[in-house]
Amino acid sequence: MELFWKAAAATLLAVILCLCLSGQHKEMAVLLSLAACAMIAAIAVEYLEPVVEFLRSLRVIGQLDEDMVGIMLKAVGIGLVAELANLICSDAGNAALGKALQILAGGIVLWLSLPLFQRLMELLQTLLGAV
């Protein structure tokens, strides 16, 4: 938890520095914002590792298909990265690129989910065929 408070303090410091730089050196402010986001993402990954391990153990206990759990984790990761990139694009004054990236991320998540949909269709066909 201590790492979170340090990251929060560093984030606030980065925001103050970005505000100071945004008037004359907008490019430097965007780079600083990007670096702060990378730091926060690295810390988040450290905190999420035990969660992923827990999901892996649940997968084993529940006898779930590893690919299906992997798809769900990838979808969550894509969504988080797309949202972060969208925010950075908006801060840099290019909100349209950020929204385009979010649309792309939605498409990729749907593409990734095709095996889940196919499995669901097979289950429905099995259930309807048994009726």
PDB file of C-alpha atoms in Angstrom:
ATOM      1  CA  MET A   1       0.000   0.000   0.000  1.00  0.00           C
ATOM      2  CA  GLU A   2       2.949   2.279   0.632  1.00  0.00           C
ATOM      3  CA  LEU A   3       3.846   2.026  -3.045  1.00  0.00           C
ATOM      4  CA  PHE A   4       0.388   3.327  -3.946  1.00  0.00           C
ATOM      5  CA  TRP A   5       0.819   6.451  -1.796  1.00  0.00           C
ATOM      6  CA  LYS A   6       4.238   7.116  -3.323  1.00  0.00           C
ATOM      7  CA  ALA A   7       2.766   6.725  -6.810  1.00  0.00           C
ATOM      8  CA  ALA A   8      -0.110   9.054  -5.921  1.00  0.00           C
ATOM      9  CA  ALA A   9       2.342  11.692  -4.681  1.00  0.00           C
ATOM     10  CA  ALA A  10       4.511  11.298  -7.791  1.00  0.00           C
ATOM     11  CA  THR A  11       1.396  11.596  -9.957  1.00  0.00           C
ATOM     12  CA  LEU A  12       0.345  14.837  -8.303  1.00  0.00           C
ATOM     13  CA  LEU A  13       3.870  16.180  -8.739  1.00  0.00           C
ATOM     14  CA  ALA A  14       3.779  15.191 -12.419  1.00  0.00           C
ATOM     15  CA  VAL A  15       0.437  16.977 -12.830  1.00  0.00           C
ATOM     16  CA  ILE A  16       1.863  20.165 -11.306  1.00  0.00           C
ATOM     17  CA  LEU A  17       4.938  19.957 -13.540  1.00  0.00           C
ATOM     18  CA  CYS A  18       2.761  19.311 -16.597  1.00  0.00           C
ATOM     19  CA  LEU A  19       0.686  22.376 -15.788  1.00  0.00           C
ATOM     20  CA  CYS A  20       3.848  24.467 -15.515  1.00  0.00           C
ATOM     21  CA  LEU A  21       5.245  23.101 -18.771  1.00  0.00           C
ATOM     22  CA  SER A  22       2.038  23.143 -20.796  1.00  0.00           C
ATOM     23  CA  GLY A  23       2.205  26.861 -21.495  1.00  0.00           C
ATOM     24  CA  GLN A  24       5.543  26.981 -23.305  1.00  0.00           C
ATOM     25  CA  HIS A  25       6.683  23.371 -23.703  1.00  0.00           C
ATOM     26  CA  LYS A  26       3.564  21.352 -24.472  1.00  0.00           C
ATOM     27  CA  GLU A  27       5.614  18.498 -25.982  1.00  0.00           C
ATOM     28  CA  MET A  28       7.609  18.121 -22.771  1.00  0.00           C
ATOM     29  CA  ALA A  29       4.386  18.119 -20.741  1.00  0.00           C
ATOM     30  CA  VAL A  30       2.995  15.293 -22.881  1.00  0.00           C
ATOM     31  CA  LEU A  31       6.232  13.295 -22.509  1.00  0.00           C
ATOM     32  CA  LEU A  32       6.190  13.811 -18.755  1.00  0.00           C
ATOM     33  CA  SER A  33       2.558  12.691 -18.655  1.00  0.00           C
ATOM     34  CA  LEU A  34       3.463   9.604 -20.693  1.00  0.00           C
ATOM     35  CA  ALA A  35       6.336   8.762 -18.338  1.00  0.00           C
ATOM     36  CA  ALA A  36       4.079   9.143 -15.301  1.00  0.00           C
ATOM     37  CA  CYS A  37       1.476   6.885 -16.923  1.00  0.00           C
ATOM     38  CA  ALA A  38       4.149   4.266 -17.628  1.00  0.00           C
ATOM     39  CA  MET A  39       5.243   4.406 -13.975  1.00  0.00           C
ATOM     40  CA  ILE A  40       1.666   3.975 -12.779  1.00  0.00           C
ATOM     41  CA  ALA A  41       1.064   1.107 -15.211  1.00  0.00           C
ATOM     42  CA  ALA A  42       4.187  -0.681 -13.971  1.00  0.00           C
ATOM     43  CA  ILE A  43       3.000  -0.358 -10.389  1.00  0.00           C
ATOM     44  CA  ALA A  44      -0.484  -1.566 -11.358  1.00  0.00           C
ATOM     45  CA  VAL A  45       1.010  -4.647 -13.022  1.00  0.00           C
ATOM     46  CA  GLU A  46       2.863  -5.426  -9.797  1.00  0.00           C
ATOM     47  CA  TYR A  47      -0.393  -5.276  -7.827  1.00  0.00           C
ATOM     48  CA  LEU A  48      -2.312  -7.272 -10.445  1.00  0.00           C
ATOM     49  CA  GLU A  49       0.085 -10.239 -10.524  1.00  0.00           C
ATOM     50  CA  PRO A  50      -1.489 -11.884  -7.441  1.00  0.00           C
ATOM     51  CA  VAL A  51      -4.944 -11.369  -8.978  1.00  0.00           C
ATOM     52  CA  VAL A  52      -3.869 -13.166 -12.149  1.00  0.00           C
ATOM     53  CA  GLU A  53      -2.414 -16.007 -10.053  1.00  0.00           C
ATOM     54  CA  PHE A  54      -5.709 -16.258  -8.171  1.00  0.00           C
ATOM     55  CA  LEU A  55      -7.620 -16.447 -11.463  1.00  0.00           C
ATOM     56  CA  ARG A  56      -5.281 -19.192 -12.628  1.00  0.00           C
ATOM     57  CA  SER A  57      -5.978 -21.223  -9.500  1.00  0.00           C
ATOM     58  CA  LEU A  58      -9.729 -20.646  -9.951  1.00  0.00           C
ATOM     59  CA  ARG A  59      -9.378 -21.878 -13.518  1.00  0.00           C
ATOM     60  CA  VAL A  60      -7.765 -25.091 -12.295  1.00  0.00           C
ATOM     61  CA  ILE A  61     -10.319 -25.639  -9.523  1.00  0.00           C
ATOM     62  CA  GLY A  62     -13.255 -24.882 -11.828  1.00  0.00           C
ATOM     63  CA  GLN A  63     -11.717 -26.904 -14.670  1.00  0.00           C
ATOM     64  CA  LEU A  64     -12.109 -23.954 -17.035  1.00  0.00           C
ATOM     65  CA  ASP A  65     -10.436 -23.821 -20.415  1.00  0.00           C
ATOM     66  CA  GLU A  66      -7.173 -21.867 -20.168  1.00  0.00           C
ATOM     67  CA  ASP A  67      -7.813 -20.155 -23.499  1.00  0.00           C
ATOM     68  CA  MET A  68     -11.144 -18.774 -22.305  1.00  0.00           C
ATOM     69  CA  VAL A  69      -9.664 -17.228 -19.159  1.00  0.00           C
ATOM     70  CA  GLY A  70      -6.800 -15.856 -21.259  1.00  0.00           C
ATOM     71  CA  ILE A  71      -9.250 -14.195 -23.629  1.00  0.00           C
ATOM     72  CA  MET A  72     -10.999 -12.473 -20.746  1.00  0.00           C
ATOM     73  CA  LEU A  73      -7.723 -11.224 -19.265  1.00  0.00           C
ATOM     74  CA  LYS A  74      -6.558  -9.956 -22.651  1.00  0.00           C
ATOM     75  CA  ALA A  75      -9.864  -8.154 -23.176  1.00  0.00           C
ATOM     76  CA  VAL A  76      -9.534  -6.393 -19.824  1.00  0.00           C
ATOM     77  CA  GLY A  77      -5.926  -5.449 -20.604  1.00  0.00           C
ATOM     78  CA  ILE A  78      -6.827  -4.089 -24.024  1.00  0.00           C
ATOM     79  CA  GLY A  79      -9.624  -2.015 -22.518  1.00  0.00           C
ATOM     80  CA  LEU A  80      -7.364  -0.538 -19.844  1.00  0.00           C
ATOM     81  CA  VAL A  81      -4.565   0.283 -22.277  1.00  0.00           C
ATOM     82  CA  ALA A  82      -7.011   1.831 -24.751  1.00  0.00           C
ATOM     83  CA  GLU A  83      -8.560   3.996 -22.037  1.00  0.00           C
ATOM     84  CA  LEU A  84      -5.141   5.174 -20.851  1.00  0.00           C
ATOM     85  CA  ALA A  85      -4.033   5.932 -24.409  1.00  0.00           C
ATOM     86  CA  ASN A  86      -7.290   7.783 -25.028  1.00  0.00           C
ATOM     87  CA  LEU A  87      -6.693   9.977 -21.993  1.00  0.00           C
ATOM     88  CA  ILE A  88      -3.127  10.734 -23.082  1.00  0.00           C
ATOM     89  CA  CYS A  89      -4.311  11.610 -26.596  1.00  0.00           C
ATOM     90  CA  SER A  90      -6.968  13.903 -25.133  1.00  0.00           C
ATOM     91  CA  ASP A  91      -4.392  15.619 -22.926  1.00  0.00           C
ATOM     92  CA  ALA A  92      -2.180  16.104 -25.972  1.00  0.00           C
ATOM     93  CA  GLY A  93      -5.050  17.806 -27.784  1.00  0.00           C
ATOM     94  CA  ASN A  94      -5.887  14.955 -30.140  1.00  0.00           C
ATOM     95  CA  ALA A  95      -9.073  13.441 -28.752  1.00  0.00           C
ATOM     96  CA  ALA A  96     -10.096  12.053 -32.162  1.00  0.00           C
ATOM     97  CA  LEU A  97      -7.094   9.702 -32.212  1.00  0.00           C
ATOM     98  CA  GLY A  98      -7.921   8.530 -28.708  1.00  0.00           C
ATOM     99  CA  LYS A  99     -11.521   7.768 -29.665  1.00  0.00           C
ATOM    100  CA  ALA A 100     -10.346   5.972 -32.817  1.00  0.00           C
ATOM    101  CA  LEU A 101      -8.060   3.822 -30.684  1.00  0.00           C
ATOM    102  CA  GLN A 102     -10.962   2.964 -28.388  1.00  0.00           C
ATOM    103  CA  ILE A 103     -13.029   1.887 -31.399  1.00  0.00           C
ATOM    104  CA  LEU A 104     -10.126  -0.262 -32.582  1.00  0.00           C
ATOM    105  CA  ALA A 105      -9.806  -1.781 -29.102  1.00  0.00           C
ATOM    106  CA  GLY A 106     -13.516  -2.655 -29.119  1.00  0.00           C
ATOM    107  CA  GLY A 107     -13.103  -4.357 -32.471  1.00  0.00           C
ATOM    108  CA  ILE A 108     -10.090  -6.311 -31.262  1.00  0.00           C
ATOM    109  CA  VAL A 109     -11.937  -7.432 -28.132  1.00  0.00           C
ATOM    110  CA  LEU A 110     -14.788  -8.688 -30.323  1.00  0.00           C
ATOM    111  CA  TRP A 111     -12.289 -10.470 -32.567  1.00  0.00           C
ATOM    112  CA  LEU A 112     -10.604 -12.032 -29.527  1.00  0.00           C
ATOM    113  CA  SER A 113     -14.006 -13.130 -28.221  1.00  0.00           C
ATOM    114  CA  LEU A 114     -14.942 -15.102 -31.340  1.00  0.00           C
ATOM    115  CA  PRO A 115     -13.906 -18.434 -29.740  1.00  0.00           C
ATOM    116  CA  LEU A 116     -16.159 -17.627 -26.767  1.00  0.00           C
ATOM    117  CA  PHE A 117     -19.073 -16.885 -29.084  1.00  0.00           C
ATOM    118  CA  GLN A 118     -18.396 -20.072 -31.066  1.00  0.00           C
ATOM    119  CA  ARG A 119     -18.357 -22.116 -27.852  1.00  0.00           C
ATOM    120  CA  LEU A 120     -21.636 -20.478 -26.817  1.00  0.00           C
ATOM    121  CA  MET A 121     -23.194 -21.320 -30.186  1.00  0.00           C
ATOM    122  CA  GLU A 122     -22.104 -24.959 -29.823  1.00  0.00           C
ATOM    123  CA  LEU A 123     -23.631 -25.083 -26.336  1.00  0.00           C
ATOM    124  CA  LEU A 124     -26.892 -23.589 -27.598  1.00  0.00           C
ATOM    125  CA  GLN A 125     -27.030 -26.067 -30.466  1.00  0.00           C
ATOM    126  CA  THR A 126     -26.446 -28.921 -28.025  1.00  0.00           C
ATOM    127  CA  LEU A 127     -29.159 -27.684 -25.682  1.00  0.00           C
ATOM    128  CA  LEU A 128     -31.665 -27.039 -28.468  1.00  0.00           C
ATOM    129  CA  GLY A 129     -30.880 -30.355 -30.085  1.00  0.00           C
ATOM    130  CA  ALA A 130     -31.555 -32.153 -26.786  1.00  0.00           C
ATOM    131  CA  VAL A 131     -35.019 -30.576 -26.427  1.00  0.00           C
TER     132      VAL A 131
END
